[in-house]
Amino acid sequence: MKKLVVSSGAGISAESGMMTYRDAGGLWDTYPVMEVASAEGFAANPPLIHEFYSNMRKKMQDTVHPNAAHLGLVDLEKDFDVRIITQNVDDLHERAGSKHVLHLHGELMKVRSMRHPERIYQLPCDQLTDKGLTTTVDTRDPYGDPVRPHIVFFGESVPEFEPAVGLVQQADILVVIGTSLVVYPAAALLQYARRGTEVYYIDPNPASVPSWVHVIPKKATEGVADLIKLLRNQ
Ligand code: APR
């Protein structure tokens, strides 16, 4: 089976109702990014960070569902060995049913111990002092340690980047979906594709990319449907 590697960004979840970050009216227009998504912001105002991510979790659980683009990628598992690398912190690829998902920027539905970062808890979690989707500076894990969102903040390293590069290097087909390609190192992944790898980029407002990339200038749901037809007719 050919290996099809997907690199997804906020755009794939836009039609599910998740805000993108940099489009007009996106999340970083509404909230100051350095306050809610940076290591400095977290150090300066941890209650705000807990509130922000707790609210996002509730929204994601209550009102956001996988769309036809997420589901289309699951369908492609019939024909390809599909590996997903996502910059998204939502769990829509998993909820759609994708088997292999690597989160470059962390996961909204997880928190981790501030003292032992390898202790990661999926929310809701019986072992925490807060049992729901809300965490605060007072939330404790079973060892009595405070927790923080399992999110890669600006200014922090991206531990999943190397495994992601490994996947891209093995790709026969690489599909980039819904990302402005401005945040590094994620934006650099494209450069690791081997010569001869077929590369597709689905985005209604695509960033400029090298000429060997096949751009599908459509929304994710339509673009993934086109891609499936194209790959199945090859
Ligand atoms: N379908 C596909 N793409 C879409 C759609 C859609 N329906 N709607 C918008 N887009 C595209 C936009 O054209 C844009 O190129 O999604 C992209 C969203 O870009 P960003 O908001 O910059 O999101 P992303 O590239 O995922 O951001 C990267 O930045 O702050 C961070 O950590 C956060 O993971 C995030 C990273």
PDB file of C-alpha atoms and ligand atoms in Angstrom:
ATOM      1  CA  MET A   1       0.000   0.000   0.000  1.00  0.00           C
ATOM      2  CA  LYS A   2       1.276   3.467  -0.824  1.00  0.00           C
ATOM      3  CA  LYS A   3       1.917   5.757   2.113  1.00  0.00           C
ATOM      4  CA  LEU A   4      -0.259   8.880   2.051  1.00  0.00           C
ATOM      5  CA  VAL A   5       0.795  11.490   4.580  1.00  0.00           C
ATOM      6  CA  VAL A   6      -1.547  14.352   5.416  1.00  0.00           C
ATOM      7  CA  SER A   7      -0.420  17.581   7.056  1.00  0.00           C
ATOM      8  CA  SER A   8      -3.522  19.392   8.292  1.00  0.00           C
ATOM      9  CA  GLY A   9      -4.037  22.841   9.770  1.00  0.00           C
ATOM     10  CA  ALA A  10      -6.917  24.855  11.183  1.00  0.00           C
ATOM     11  CA  GLY A  11      -8.632  25.090   7.774  1.00  0.00           C
ATOM     12  CA  ILE A  12      -9.673  21.428   7.813  1.00  0.00           C
ATOM     13  CA  SER A  13     -11.752  22.060  10.940  1.00  0.00           C
ATOM     14  CA  ALA A  14     -13.176  25.423   9.815  1.00  0.00           C
ATOM     15  CA  GLU A  15     -16.299  23.855   8.283  1.00  0.00           C
ATOM     16  CA  SER A  16     -16.856  22.045  11.601  1.00  0.00           C
ATOM     17  CA  GLY A  17     -17.115  25.401  13.337  1.00  0.00           C
ATOM     18  CA  MET A  18     -13.607  25.635  14.811  1.00  0.00           C
ATOM     19  CA  MET A  19     -12.143  29.110  14.270  1.00  0.00           C
ATOM     20  CA  THR A  20      -8.950  29.321  12.240  1.00  0.00           C
ATOM     21  CA  TYR A  21      -6.162  31.439  13.734  1.00  0.00           C
ATOM     22  CA  ARG A  22      -5.123  33.984  11.110  1.00  0.00           C
ATOM     23  CA  ASP A  23      -8.127  34.441   8.813  1.00  0.00           C
ATOM     24  CA  ALA A  24     -10.114  37.658   9.353  1.00  0.00           C
ATOM     25  CA  GLY A  25     -12.198  37.081  12.488  1.00  0.00           C
ATOM     26  CA  GLY A  26      -9.917  34.167  13.452  1.00  0.00           C
ATOM     27  CA  LEU A  27      -8.901  33.279  16.974  1.00  0.00           C
ATOM     28  CA  TRP A  28      -5.892  35.573  17.075  1.00  0.00           C
ATOM     29  CA  ASP A  29      -8.118  38.536  16.125  1.00  0.00           C
ATOM     30  CA  THR A  30     -10.321  37.744  19.107  1.00  0.00           C
ATOM     31  CA  TYR A  31      -7.679  36.871  21.720  1.00  0.00           C
ATOM     32  CA  PRO A  32      -4.147  38.267  22.029  1.00  0.00           C
ATOM     33  CA  VAL A  33      -2.055  35.305  20.913  1.00  0.00           C
ATOM     34  CA  MET A  34       0.870  36.045  23.215  1.00  0.00           C
ATOM     35  CA  GLU A  35      -1.451  36.084  26.237  1.00  0.00           C
ATOM     36  CA  VAL A  36      -3.196  32.773  25.611  1.00  0.00           C
ATOM     37  CA  ALA A  37      -0.752  30.741  23.559  1.00  0.00           C
ATOM     38  CA  SER A  38       2.783  31.552  24.621  1.00  0.00           C
ATOM     39  CA  ALA A  39       5.065  30.272  27.342  1.00  0.00           C
ATOM     40  CA  GLU A  40       5.380  33.874  28.597  1.00  0.00           C
ATOM     41  CA  GLY A  41       1.613  34.321  28.654  1.00  0.00           C
ATOM     42  CA  PHE A  42       1.203  31.158  30.680  1.00  0.00           C
ATOM     43  CA  ALA A  43       3.848  32.277  33.177  1.00  0.00           C
ATOM     44  CA  ALA A  44       2.218  35.709  33.452  1.00  0.00           C
ATOM     45  CA  ASN A  45      -1.416  34.681  33.848  1.00  0.00           C
ATOM     46  CA  PRO A  46      -2.040  30.949  34.375  1.00  0.00           C
ATOM     47  CA  PRO A  47      -5.732  31.388  35.390  1.00  0.00           C
ATOM     48  CA  LEU A  48      -6.460  33.009  32.017  1.00  0.00           C
ATOM     49  CA  ILE A  49      -4.818  30.107  30.175  1.00  0.00           C
ATOM     50  CA  HIS A  50      -6.847  27.542  32.137  1.00  0.00           C
ATOM     51  CA  GLU A  51     -10.048  29.454  31.438  1.00  0.00           C
ATOM     52  CA  PHE A  52      -9.295  29.880  27.740  1.00  0.00           C
ATOM     53  CA  TYR A  53      -8.550  26.195  27.087  1.00  0.00           C
ATOM     54  CA  SER A  54     -11.385  24.988  29.345  1.00  0.00           C
ATOM     55  CA  ASN A  55     -13.822  27.082  27.293  1.00  0.00           C
ATOM     56  CA  MET A  56     -12.410  25.744  24.040  1.00  0.00           C
ATOM     57  CA  ARG A  57     -12.792  22.151  25.300  1.00  0.00           C
ATOM     58  CA  LYS A  58     -16.423  22.690  26.194  1.00  0.00           C
ATOM     59  CA  LYS A  59     -17.127  24.238  22.807  1.00  0.00           C
ATOM     60  CA  MET A  60     -15.379  21.411  21.029  1.00  0.00           C
ATOM     61  CA  GLN A  61     -17.252  18.734  22.948  1.00  0.00           C
ATOM     62  CA  ASP A  62     -20.696  20.337  22.669  1.00  0.00           C
ATOM     63  CA  THR A  63     -20.877  21.902  19.237  1.00  0.00           C
ATOM     64  CA  VAL A  64     -18.069  20.717  16.982  1.00  0.00           C
ATOM     65  CA  HIS A  65     -18.143  17.521  14.929  1.00  0.00           C
ATOM     66  CA  PRO A  66     -15.925  16.019  12.203  1.00  0.00           C
ATOM     67  CA  ASN A  67     -16.810  17.154   8.675  1.00  0.00           C
ATOM     68  CA  ALA A  68     -16.663  15.463   5.265  1.00  0.00           C
ATOM     69  CA  ALA A  69     -12.965  16.294   4.913  1.00  0.00           C
ATOM     70  CA  HIS A  70     -12.021  14.445   8.122  1.00  0.00           C
ATOM     71  CA  LEU A  71     -14.282  11.554   7.075  1.00  0.00           C
ATOM     72  CA  GLY A  72     -12.870  11.484   3.534  1.00  0.00           C
ATOM     73  CA  LEU A  73      -9.383  10.940   4.931  1.00  0.00           C
ATOM     74  CA  VAL A  74     -10.706   7.949   6.898  1.00  0.00           C
ATOM     75  CA  ASP A  75     -12.203   6.558   3.675  1.00  0.00           C
ATOM     76  CA  LEU A  76      -8.781   6.782   2.003  1.00  0.00           C
ATOM     77  CA  GLU A  77      -7.482   4.251   4.549  1.00  0.00           C
ATOM     78  CA  LYS A  78      -9.158   1.586   2.366  1.00  0.00           C
ATOM     79  CA  ASP A  79      -6.642   2.279  -0.410  1.00  0.00           C
ATOM     80  CA  PHE A  80      -3.640   3.859   1.313  1.00  0.00           C
ATOM     81  CA  ASP A  81      -1.550   3.646   4.447  1.00  0.00           C
ATOM     82  CA  VAL A  82      -2.747   7.039   5.733  1.00  0.00           C
ATOM     83  CA  ARG A  83      -0.737   8.925   8.372  1.00  0.00           C
ATOM     84  CA  ILE A  84      -1.967  12.271   9.647  1.00  0.00           C
ATOM     85  CA  ILE A  85       0.208  14.994  11.046  1.00  0.00           C
ATOM     86  CA  THR A  86      -1.949  17.788  12.380  1.00  0.00           C
ATOM     87  CA  GLN A  87      -1.163  21.204  13.777  1.00  0.00           C
ATOM     88  CA  ASN A  88      -4.649  21.189  15.249  1.00  0.00           C
ATOM     89  CA  VAL A  89      -5.275  20.661  18.928  1.00  0.00           C
ATOM     90  CA  ASP A  90      -8.831  19.460  18.306  1.00  0.00           C
ATOM     91  CA  ASP A  91      -9.628  15.728  18.199  1.00  0.00           C
ATOM     92  CA  LEU A  92     -11.716  15.742  15.020  1.00  0.00           C
ATOM     93  CA  HIS A  93      -9.420  13.386  13.078  1.00  0.00           C
ATOM     94  CA  GLU A  94      -9.700  10.843  15.907  1.00  0.00           C
ATOM     95  CA  ARG A  95     -13.449  11.302  16.254  1.00  0.00           C
ATOM     96  CA  ALA A  96     -13.825  10.786  12.486  1.00  0.00           C
ATOM     97  CA  GLY A  97     -11.979   7.469  12.898  1.00  0.00           C
ATOM     98  CA  SER A  98      -8.460   8.107  11.550  1.00  0.00           C
ATOM     99  CA  LYS A  99      -6.134   5.448  12.935  1.00  0.00           C
ATOM    100  CA  HIS A 100      -2.792   7.272  12.947  1.00  0.00           C
ATOM    101  CA  VAL A 101      -2.781  10.893  14.098  1.00  0.00           C
ATOM    102  CA  LEU A 102       0.262  12.800  15.299  1.00  0.00           C
ATOM    103  CA  HIS A 103      -0.404  16.154  16.994  1.00  0.00           C
ATOM    104  CA  LEU A 104       2.435  18.619  16.444  1.00  0.00           C
ATOM    105  CA  HIS A 105       1.006  21.320  18.699  1.00  0.00           C
ATOM    106  CA  GLY A 106      -0.535  19.229  21.450  1.00  0.00           C
ATOM    107  CA  GLU A 107      -4.080  18.186  22.291  1.00  0.00           C
ATOM    108  CA  LEU A 108      -6.877  20.239  23.758  1.00  0.00           C
ATOM    109  CA  MET A 109      -8.476  17.251  25.499  1.00  0.00           C
ATOM    110  CA  LYS A 110      -5.298  16.438  27.448  1.00  0.00           C
ATOM    111  CA  VAL A 111      -3.497  18.043  30.371  1.00  0.00           C
ATOM    112  CA  ARG A 112      -0.172  17.091  31.860  1.00  0.00           C
ATOM    113  CA  SER A 113       1.637  17.325  35.159  1.00  0.00           C
ATOM    114  CA  MET A 114       3.705  20.479  35.548  1.00  0.00           C
ATOM    115  CA  ARG A 115       6.326  18.524  37.514  1.00  0.00           C
ATOM    116  CA  HIS A 116       6.354  15.283  35.485  1.00  0.00           C
ATOM    117  CA  PRO A 117       5.484  16.176  31.885  1.00  0.00           C
ATOM    118  CA  GLU A 118       5.343  12.479  30.942  1.00  0.00           C
ATOM    119  CA  ARG A 119       2.200  12.159  33.110  1.00  0.00           C
ATOM    120  CA  ILE A 120      -0.534  13.010  30.617  1.00  0.00           C
ATOM    121  CA  TYR A 121      -4.259  12.832  31.371  1.00  0.00           C
ATOM    122  CA  GLN A 122      -7.115  12.569  28.874  1.00  0.00           C
ATOM    123  CA  LEU A 123     -10.115  14.702  29.915  1.00  0.00           C
ATOM    124  CA  PRO A 124     -12.541  14.082  31.479  1.00  0.00           C
ATOM    125  CA  CYS A 125     -10.417  12.208  33.995  1.00  0.00           C
ATOM    126  CA  ASP A 126     -11.471  10.586  37.278  1.00  0.00           C
ATOM    127  CA  GLN A 127      -7.944  10.815  38.666  1.00  0.00           C
ATOM    128  CA  LEU A 128      -7.871  14.612  38.697  1.00  0.00           C
ATOM    129  CA  THR A 129      -9.379  16.719  41.436  1.00  0.00           C
ATOM    130  CA  ASP A 130     -11.561  18.379  38.757  1.00  0.00           C
ATOM    131  CA  LYS A 131     -13.511  15.636  37.001  1.00  0.00           C
ATOM    132  CA  GLY A 132     -14.916  17.550  34.023  1.00  0.00           C
ATOM    133  CA  LEU A 133     -13.433  19.453  31.102  1.00  0.00           C
ATOM    134  CA  THR A 134     -12.556  22.495  33.189  1.00  0.00           C
ATOM    135  CA  THR A 135      -9.161  22.836  34.829  1.00  0.00           C
ATOM    136  CA  THR A 136      -7.861  25.634  37.040  1.00  0.00           C
ATOM    137  CA  VAL A 137      -4.599  26.521  38.740  1.00  0.00           C
ATOM    138  CA  ASP A 138      -5.877  24.464  41.680  1.00  0.00           C
ATOM    139  CA  THR A 139      -6.460  21.255  39.700  1.00  0.00           C
ATOM    140  CA  ARG A 140      -4.245  18.462  40.993  1.00  0.00           C
ATOM    141  CA  ASP A 141      -3.260  15.084  39.559  1.00  0.00           C
ATOM    142  CA  PRO A 142      -3.169  11.899  41.709  1.00  0.00           C
ATOM    143  CA  TYR A 143       0.349  12.818  42.906  1.00  0.00           C
ATOM    144  CA  GLY A 144      -0.801  16.219  44.139  1.00  0.00           C
ATOM    145  CA  ASP A 145       0.914  18.052  41.282  1.00  0.00           C
ATOM    146  CA  PRO A 146      -0.648  20.932  39.333  1.00  0.00           C
ATOM    147  CA  VAL A 147      -1.487  20.376  35.666  1.00  0.00           C
ATOM    148  CA  ARG A 148      -1.321  22.498  32.526  1.00  0.00           C
ATOM    149  CA  PRO A 149      -2.866  22.201  29.070  1.00  0.00           C
ATOM    150  CA  HIS A 150      -1.045  19.657  26.890  1.00  0.00           C
ATOM    151  CA  ILE A 151      -0.478  22.345  24.279  1.00  0.00           C
ATOM    152  CA  VAL A 152       2.746  23.480  22.642  1.00  0.00           C
ATOM    153  CA  PHE A 153       2.907  27.190  23.376  1.00  0.00           C
ATOM    154  CA  PHE A 154       4.868  29.643  21.251  1.00  0.00           C
ATOM    155  CA  GLY A 155       8.366  29.699  22.695  1.00  0.00           C
ATOM    156  CA  GLU A 156       8.324  25.956  23.508  1.00  0.00           C
ATOM    157  CA  SER A 157       9.955  23.129  21.589  1.00  0.00           C
ATOM    158  CA  VAL A 158       7.944  20.876  19.287  1.00  0.00           C
ATOM    159  CA  PRO A 159       8.868  17.343  20.395  1.00  0.00           C
ATOM    160  CA  GLU A 160       6.788  15.630  17.690  1.00  0.00           C
ATOM    161  CA  PHE A 161       8.544  17.446  14.860  1.00  0.00           C
ATOM    162  CA  GLU A 162      11.190  14.772  14.264  1.00  0.00           C
ATOM    163  CA  PRO A 163       8.691  11.905  14.072  1.00  0.00           C
ATOM    164  CA  ALA A 164       6.660  14.085  11.685  1.00  0.00           C
ATOM    165  CA  VAL A 165       9.696  14.628   9.453  1.00  0.00           C
ATOM    166  CA  GLY A 166      10.252  10.857   9.446  1.00  0.00           C
ATOM    167  CA  LEU A 167       6.706  10.336   8.169  1.00  0.00           C
ATOM    168  CA  VAL A 168       7.008  12.983   5.448  1.00  0.00           C
ATOM    169  CA  GLN A 169      10.250  11.428   4.258  1.00  0.00           C
ATOM    170  CA  GLN A 170       8.450   8.098   3.772  1.00  0.00           C
ATOM    171  CA  ALA A 171       5.466   9.608   1.936  1.00  0.00           C
ATOM    172  CA  ASP A 172       4.572   8.494  -1.576  1.00  0.00           C
ATOM    173  CA  ILE A 173       1.829  11.127  -1.564  1.00  0.00           C
ATOM    174  CA  LEU A 174       1.751  14.212   0.653  1.00  0.00           C
ATOM    175  CA  VAL A 175      -1.449  16.191   1.138  1.00  0.00           C
ATOM    176  CA  VAL A 176      -1.366  19.557   2.899  1.00  0.00           C
ATOM    177  CA  ILE A 177      -4.784  20.862   3.955  1.00  0.00           C
ATOM    178  CA  GLY A 178      -5.937  24.199   5.382  1.00  0.00           C
ATOM    179  CA  THR A 179      -2.812  25.826   6.695  1.00  0.00           C
ATOM    180  CA  SER A 180      -1.355  29.275   6.066  1.00  0.00           C
ATOM    181  CA  LEU A 181       2.157  27.749   6.235  1.00  0.00           C
ATOM    182  CA  VAL A 182       3.487  30.541   8.417  1.00  0.00           C
ATOM    183  CA  VAL A 183       4.177  28.744  11.703  1.00  0.00           C
ATOM    184  CA  TYR A 184       7.508  26.953  11.916  1.00  0.00           C
ATOM    185  CA  PRO A 185       8.673  24.286  12.150  1.00  0.00           C
ATOM    186  CA  ALA A 186       5.363  22.839  10.859  1.00  0.00           C
ATOM    187  CA  ALA A 187       5.515  24.950   7.688  1.00  0.00           C
ATOM    188  CA  ALA A 188       8.878  23.399   6.847  1.00  0.00           C
ATOM    189  CA  LEU A 189       7.506  19.840   6.639  1.00  0.00           C
ATOM    190  CA  LEU A 190       6.855  20.194   2.905  1.00  0.00           C
ATOM    191  CA  GLN A 191      10.579  20.559   2.305  1.00  0.00           C
ATOM    192  CA  TYR A 192      11.242  17.053   3.600  1.00  0.00           C
ATOM    193  CA  ALA A 193       9.225  15.309   0.883  1.00  0.00           C
ATOM    194  CA  ARG A 194      11.417  13.050  -1.265  1.00  0.00           C
ATOM    195  CA  ARG A 195      11.916  13.940  -4.931  1.00  0.00           C
ATOM    196  CA  GLY A 196       9.096  12.411  -6.898  1.00  0.00           C
ATOM    197  CA  THR A 197       6.568  12.519  -4.058  1.00  0.00           C
ATOM    198  CA  GLU A 198       3.192  13.727  -5.341  1.00  0.00           C
ATOM    199  CA  VAL A 199       2.257  16.776  -3.270  1.00  0.00           C
ATOM    200  CA  TYR A 200      -1.225  18.313  -3.073  1.00  0.00           C
ATOM    201  CA  TYR A 201      -2.261  21.466  -1.181  1.00  0.00           C
ATOM    202  CA  ILE A 202      -5.957  22.065  -0.503  1.00  0.00           C
ATOM    203  CA  ASP A 203      -6.790  25.580   0.701  1.00  0.00           C
ATOM    204  CA  PRO A 204      -9.265  28.201  -0.591  1.00  0.00           C
ATOM    205  CA  ASN A 205      -6.653  30.893  -0.012  1.00  0.00           C
ATOM    206  CA  PRO A 206      -3.394  29.039  -0.527  1.00  0.00           C
ATOM    207  CA  ALA A 207      -0.006  30.365   0.523  1.00  0.00           C
ATOM    208  CA  SER A 208       2.619  30.526  -2.201  1.00  0.00           C
ATOM    209  CA  VAL A 209       4.241  27.132  -2.693  1.00  0.00           C
ATOM    210  CA  PRO A 210       6.775  25.660  -5.140  1.00  0.00           C
ATOM    211  CA  SER A 211       5.505  24.878  -8.655  1.00  0.00           C
ATOM    212  CA  TRP A 212       5.737  21.084  -8.154  1.00  0.00           C
ATOM    213  CA  VAL A 213       2.894  21.286  -5.603  1.00  0.00           C
ATOM    214  CA  HIS A 214      -0.574  20.597  -7.090  1.00  0.00           C
ATOM    215  CA  VAL A 215      -2.758  23.293  -5.570  1.00  0.00           C
ATOM    216  CA  ILE A 216      -6.481  22.560  -5.139  1.00  0.00           C
ATOM    217  CA  PRO A 217      -7.850  26.032  -4.290  1.00  0.00           C
ATOM    218  CA  LYS A 218     -11.001  24.849  -2.532  1.00  0.00           C
ATOM    219  CA  LYS A 219     -12.465  24.395   0.927  1.00  0.00           C
ATOM    220  CA  ALA A 220     -11.382  21.219   2.677  1.00  0.00           C
ATOM    221  CA  THR A 221     -14.652  19.299   2.191  1.00  0.00           C
ATOM    222  CA  GLU A 222     -14.744  19.931  -1.572  1.00  0.00           C
ATOM    223  CA  GLY A 223     -10.989  19.628  -2.011  1.00  0.00           C
ATOM    224  CA  VAL A 224     -10.800  16.259  -0.248  1.00  0.00           C
ATOM    225  CA  ALA A 225     -13.694  14.949  -2.386  1.00  0.00           C
ATOM    226  CA  ASP A 226     -11.773  16.052  -5.525  1.00  0.00           C
ATOM    227  CA  LEU A 227      -8.580  14.477  -4.230  1.00  0.00           C
ATOM    228  CA  ILE A 228     -10.291  11.146  -3.582  1.00  0.00           C
ATOM    229  CA  LYS A 229     -11.641  11.064  -7.158  1.00  0.00           C
ATOM    230  CA  LEU A 230      -8.258  12.005  -8.532  1.00  0.00           C
ATOM    231  CA  LEU A 231      -6.349   9.371  -6.555  1.00  0.00           C
ATOM    232  CA  ARG A 232      -8.874   6.640  -7.338  1.00  0.00           C
ATOM    233  CA  ASN A 233      -8.760   7.394 -11.076  1.00  0.00           C
ATOM    234  CA  GLN A 234      -4.971   7.148 -11.231  1.00  0.00           C
TER     235      GLN A 234
HETATM  236  N1  APR B   1     -10.976  24.616   4.133  1.00  0.00           N
HETATM  237  C1  APR B   1      -9.625  24.604   3.978  1.00  0.00           C
HETATM  238  N2  APR B   1      -8.824  25.614   4.364  1.00  0.00           N
HETATM  239  C2  APR B   1      -9.418  26.684   4.918  1.00  0.00           C
HETATM  240  C3  APR B   1     -10.815  26.787   5.110  1.00  0.00           C
HETATM  241  C4  APR B   1     -11.604  25.677   4.692  1.00  0.00           C
HETATM  242  N3  APR B   1     -12.946  25.660   4.823  1.00  0.00           N
HETATM  243  N4  APR B   1     -11.083  27.978   5.717  1.00  0.00           N
HETATM  244  C5  APR B   1      -9.894  28.593   5.878  1.00  0.00           C
HETATM  245  N5  APR B   1      -8.885  27.831   5.399  1.00  0.00           N
HETATM  246  C6  APR B   1      -7.441  28.076   5.356  1.00  0.00           C
HETATM  247  C7  APR B   1      -7.029  29.535   5.250  1.00  0.00           C
HETATM  248  O1  APR B   1      -7.036  29.956   3.892  1.00  0.00           O
HETATM  249  C8  APR B   1      -5.619  29.495   5.846  1.00  0.00           C
HETATM  250  O2  APR B   1      -4.642  29.237   4.846  1.00  0.00           O
HETATM  251  O3  APR B   1      -6.899  27.616   6.573  1.00  0.00           O
HETATM  252  C9  APR B   1      -5.695  28.316   6.819  1.00  0.00           C
HETATM  253  C10 APR B   1      -5.715  28.722   8.281  1.00  0.00           C
HETATM  254  O4  APR B   1      -4.488  29.314   8.621  1.00  0.00           O
HETATM  255  P1  APR B   1      -4.122  29.625  10.141  1.00  0.00           P
HETATM  256  O5  APR B   1      -5.294  30.280  10.785  1.00  0.00           O
HETATM  257  O6  APR B   1      -2.830  30.344  10.144  1.00  0.00           O
HETATM  258  O7  APR B   1      -3.993  28.164  10.788  1.00  0.00           O
HETATM  259  P2  APR B   1      -2.739  27.176  10.806  1.00  0.00           P
HETATM  260  O8  APR B   1      -1.915  27.309   9.566  1.00  0.00           O
HETATM  261  O9  APR B   1      -3.256  25.822  11.148  1.00  0.00           O
HETATM  262  O10 APR B   1      -1.945  27.749  12.038  1.00  0.00           O
HETATM  263  C11 APR B   1      -0.784  27.109  12.468  1.00  0.00           C
HETATM  264  O11 APR B   1      -0.629  28.572  14.325  1.00  0.00           O
HETATM  265  O12 APR B   1      -1.170  29.770  16.237  1.00  0.00           O
HETATM  266  C12 APR B   1      -0.978  28.593  15.685  1.00  0.00           C
HETATM  267  O13 APR B   1      -0.653  26.713  16.946  1.00  0.00           O
HETATM  268  C13 APR B   1      -1.589  27.331  16.117  1.00  0.00           C
HETATM  269  O14 APR B   1      -1.499  25.216  14.976  1.00  0.00           O
HETATM  270  C14 APR B   1      -1.696  26.611  14.803  1.00  0.00           C
HETATM  271  C15 APR B   1      -0.610  27.229  13.941  1.00  0.00           C
END
